[in-house]
């Protein structure tokens, strides 16, 4: 399915699940022709670029269960690249290790080695690196790309949504980010109920995995590197994650649009976006500068990535809560002061215009007043 079209080159980002080639190398002529049509629609390229989010060895192993990847024989006009992003089980274990080092104790003496042993930031790096490759191929390479993992609703959603965030400034606004999550995650079938475990006490469930949390962490990493490029602030991202787990809103309930429709979620619950949009000033980045058509490429290096302390360690009772950024706090105060002055200025202008109108009316001659009310028959 189509995710995004480049407004200038018409190159596209498409997404799907893995081809079902199996051990026998089965082929689907309709699928092969469909990918050729996508390639031919962009006359600037000779080959379609396919990004498989999985490690190569995992893609090969999936052949045993009927899955696989695009072979050269069936797809001669495509280039295939593996992005080496691990599966949901590896990510789940990584988050468990991270939880163990941040709660209930934070061991200062071995903090860096403990953090490294979780491999959490390494996974963040791989996801960001993959998204950068997708975005760069579409923007600089002017090539249409197809992205998939195994099922098309986990790593695929991470890559397409992050690439779109890098390429399109609209998705860096509050409204645009809500649309991005609604489209690439909710509408395209990320299994929120299974991955989060809503209402399920079985914490050892093999389907649980922090895929959406990883995506939001990647967005936070980008916002740290480009502090003026995003309309939303850190609190916006934290609020989304809090209500990912709270079940207070219907936004992230169930595994698919079909189930949400069947359970009448939109009729029985409120949307998280309604809460956020009702108090936008709380979630607005005061340093935001609107820039159209500017692509953002974050540095996906371990030296530039950091643990999101305000999210992962905020409830640790032994860690003193950091005070708000004084520069940001003062900036917000100045913005509020500016808004107050602008409001007063508008009131003065309205009052002044009203006085001028009254003065003009009272000084008009009787003949002028008569001419204003004359009716022509």
Coordinates of C-alpha atoms in Angstrom, one line a residue, residues 127-340:
X127 CA 15.9 1.7 13.4
X128 CA 17.0 5.3 12.8
X129 CA 19.7 4.1 10.4
X130 CA 17.2 2.2 8.4
X131 CA 14.8 5.1 8.2
X132 CA 17.6 7.4 7.1
X133 CA 18.4 5.0 4.2
X134 CA 14.7 4.9 3.2
X135 CA 14.4 8.7 3.3
X136 CA 17.7 9.4 1.5
X137 CA 16.9 7.0 -1.3
X138 CA 13.6 8.7 -1.9
X139 CA 14.9 12.3 -1.6
X140 CA 18.4 12.3 -2.9
X141 CA 18.2 9.0 -4.9
X142 CA 14.8 10.0 -6.4
X143 CA 13.9 6.3 -6.2
X144 CA 10.6 4.7 -5.2
X145 CA 11.0 2.3 -2.3
X146 CA 9.2 -0.7 -0.9
X147 CA 9.5 -1.4 2.9
X148 CA 8.6 -4.6 4.7
X149 CA 9.5 -6.9 7.6
X150 CA 7.8 -10.2 8.3
X151 CA 4.1 -9.1 8.8
X152 CA 4.3 -5.5 7.8
X153 CA 2.9 -4.0 11.0
X154 CA 5.9 -3.6 13.4
X155 CA 9.4 -2.7 12.0
X156 CA 7.7 -1.6 8.7
X157 CA 5.6 1.0 10.5
X158 CA 8.7 2.3 12.4
X159 CA 10.6 2.8 9.2
X160 CA 7.9 4.3 7.0
X161 CA 6.7 6.7 9.7
X162 CA 10.2 7.9 10.7
X163 CA 11.2 8.3 7.0
X164 CA 8.1 10.4 6.4
X165 CA 8.9 12.5 9.5
X166 CA 12.3 13.2 8.1
X167 CA 11.1 14.1 4.7
X168 CA 7.8 16.0 5.3
X169 CA 7.6 19.0 7.7
X170 CA 3.9 18.6 8.0
X171 CA 4.3 15.5 10.1
X172 CA 6.5 17.5 12.5
X173 CA 3.5 19.6 13.5
X174 CA 1.1 18.5 16.3
X175 CA -1.7 17.8 13.8
X176 CA 0.6 16.1 11.3
X177 CA 2.1 13.8 13.9
X178 CA -1.4 12.8 15.0
X179 CA -2.2 12.0 11.4
X180 CA 1.0 10.0 11.0
X181 CA 0.3 7.8 14.0
X182 CA -3.3 7.4 13.0
X183 CA -2.4 6.4 9.4
X184 CA 0.8 4.4 9.6
X185 CA 0.2 2.7 12.9
X186 CA -3.5 2.6 13.8
X187 CA -5.2 2.3 10.3
X188 CA -2.5 0.0 8.9
X189 CA -3.0 -2.5 11.7
X190 CA -0.2 -2.4 14.3
X191 CA -1.4 -4.9 16.9
X192 CA -1.5 -2.6 19.9
X193 CA -3.5 -5.0 22.1
X194 CA -1.0 -7.8 21.5
X195 CA 2.1 -5.7 21.7
X196 CA 1.1 -3.8 24.9
X197 CA -1.0 -6.5 26.5
X198 CA -4.0 -4.4 27.4
X199 CA -6.1 -6.2 30.1
X200 CA -3.8 -9.2 30.1
X201 CA -1.9 -10.2 33.3
X202 CA 0.4 -12.6 31.4
X203 CA 3.5 -10.5 31.3
X204 CA 5.5 -13.4 29.8
X205 CA 3.3 -13.3 26.7
X206 CA 5.5 -13.7 23.6
X207 CA 3.5 -11.3 21.6
X208 CA 4.4 -8.3 23.8
X209 CA 7.0 -6.0 22.5
X210 CA 7.9 -2.2 22.8
X211 CA 7.7 -1.5 19.0
X212 CA 5.7 1.7 19.3
X213 CA 7.7 2.9 22.3
X214 CA 10.8 2.5 20.2
X215 CA 9.3 4.6 17.5
X216 CA 8.5 7.4 20.0
X217 CA 12.0 7.1 21.4
X218 CA 13.4 7.6 17.9
X219 CA 11.2 10.7 17.5
X220 CA 12.5 12.0 20.8
X221 CA 16.1 11.4 19.6
X222 CA 15.4 13.5 16.5
X223 CA 13.8 16.3 18.5
X224 CA 17.0 16.5 20.6
X225 CA 19.1 16.9 17.5
X226 CA 16.7 19.3 15.8
X227 CA 15.2 21.4 18.7
X228 CA 13.5 23.9 16.5
X229 CA 12.1 21.6 13.8
X230 CA 9.2 20.0 15.8
X231 CA 6.0 21.9 16.8
X232 CA 5.5 19.5 19.7
X233 CA 7.5 19.1 22.9
X234 CA 8.7 16.3 25.1
X235 CA 5.5 16.3 27.2
X236 CA 3.5 15.6 24.0
X237 CA 5.5 12.4 23.4
X238 CA 5.3 11.3 27.1
X239 CA 1.5 11.9 27.1
X240 CA 1.1 9.6 24.1
X241 CA 3.1 6.9 25.7
X242 CA 1.3 7.2 29.0
X243 CA -2.1 6.7 27.4
X244 CA -0.7 4.0 25.2
X245 CA -0.9 2.0 28.4
X246 CA -3.7 3.7 30.3
X247 CA -6.7 2.5 28.2
X248 CA -8.3 5.8 29.1
X249 CA -8.9 6.6 25.4
X250 CA -9.9 4.3 22.6
X251 CA -7.1 5.5 20.3
X252 CA -4.8 2.5 20.9
X253 CA -7.3 -0.2 21.8
X254 CA -7.5 -3.5 20.0
X255 CA -5.4 -4.9 17.2
X256 CA -7.1 -3.6 14.0
X257 CA -9.6 -1.1 12.6
X258 CA -12.0 -4.0 12.0
X259 CA -12.1 -4.9 15.7
X260 CA -12.4 -1.2 16.7
X261 CA -15.3 -0.9 14.4
X262 CA -16.9 -4.1 15.7
X263 CA -16.6 -2.9 19.3
X264 CA -17.8 0.6 18.4
X265 CA -14.7 2.2 19.9
X266 CA -15.3 5.7 18.4
X267 CA -18.8 5.7 19.9
X268 CA -17.9 4.4 23.3
X269 CA -14.6 6.2 24.0
X270 CA -12.9 9.5 23.5
X271 CA -9.8 10.0 21.3
X272 CA -6.5 10.9 22.8
X273 CA -6.1 13.6 20.2
X274 CA -9.2 15.4 21.6
X275 CA -7.4 15.8 24.9
X276 CA -4.2 17.0 23.3
X277 CA -5.9 19.4 20.9
X278 CA -8.0 20.9 23.7
X279 CA -4.8 22.2 25.4
X280 CA -2.3 22.6 22.6
X281 CA -0.2 25.2 24.4
X282 CA 0.8 22.6 27.0
X283 CA 2.3 20.4 24.2
X284 CA 3.8 23.2 22.0
X285 CA 7.6 23.6 21.6
X286 CA 8.3 27.3 22.2
X287 CA 11.4 27.1 20.0
X288 CA 9.6 25.7 16.9
X289 CA 10.4 27.4 13.6
X290 CA 8.3 26.4 10.7
X291 CA 10.4 25.4 7.7
X292 CA 8.8 24.0 4.6
X293 CA 10.4 21.2 2.4
X294 CA 13.4 20.7 4.7
X295 CA 14.5 17.1 5.1
X296 CA 16.0 16.2 8.4
X297 CA 18.7 13.5 8.7
X298 CA 19.6 12.8 12.3
X299 CA 23.0 11.4 13.2
X300 CA 22.4 7.8 14.1
X301 CA 25.6 7.3 16.0
X302 CA 26.0 5.9 19.5
X303 CA 27.9 9.1 20.4
X304 CA 24.9 11.2 19.5
X305 CA 22.1 9.0 21.0
X306 CA 21.2 9.1 24.7
X307 CA 18.8 7.4 27.1
X308 CA 15.5 9.2 27.5
X309 CA 15.9 9.9 31.2
X310 CA 12.7 12.0 31.6
X311 CA 10.7 9.0 30.5
X312 CA 12.5 5.9 31.6
X313 CA 13.7 7.1 35.0
X314 CA 11.1 9.6 36.0
X315 CA 9.3 7.4 38.6
X316 CA 12.5 6.2 40.3
X317 CA 12.1 7.5 43.9
X318 CA 15.8 7.6 44.4
X319 CA 16.4 10.0 41.5
X320 CA 15.8 13.6 42.2
X321 CA 13.5 15.0 39.6
X322 CA 15.3 17.5 37.3
X323 CA 14.0 21.0 37.3
X324 CA 12.4 22.4 34.1
X325 CA 14.9 23.9 31.6
X326 CA 15.2 27.5 32.9
X327 CA 15.8 28.8 29.3
X328 CA 12.6 27.1 28.0
X329 CA 10.7 28.2 31.1
X330 CA 11.8 31.9 30.6
X331 CA 11.0 31.7 26.9
X332 CA 7.5 30.5 27.7
X333 CA 7.0 33.4 30.2
X334 CA 8.1 35.9 27.5
X335 CA 5.7 34.3 24.9
X336 CA 2.8 34.6 27.4
X337 CA 3.8 38.3 28.0
X338 CA 4.0 38.9 24.3
X339 CA 0.5 37.4 23.8
X340 CA -0.8 39.6 26.6

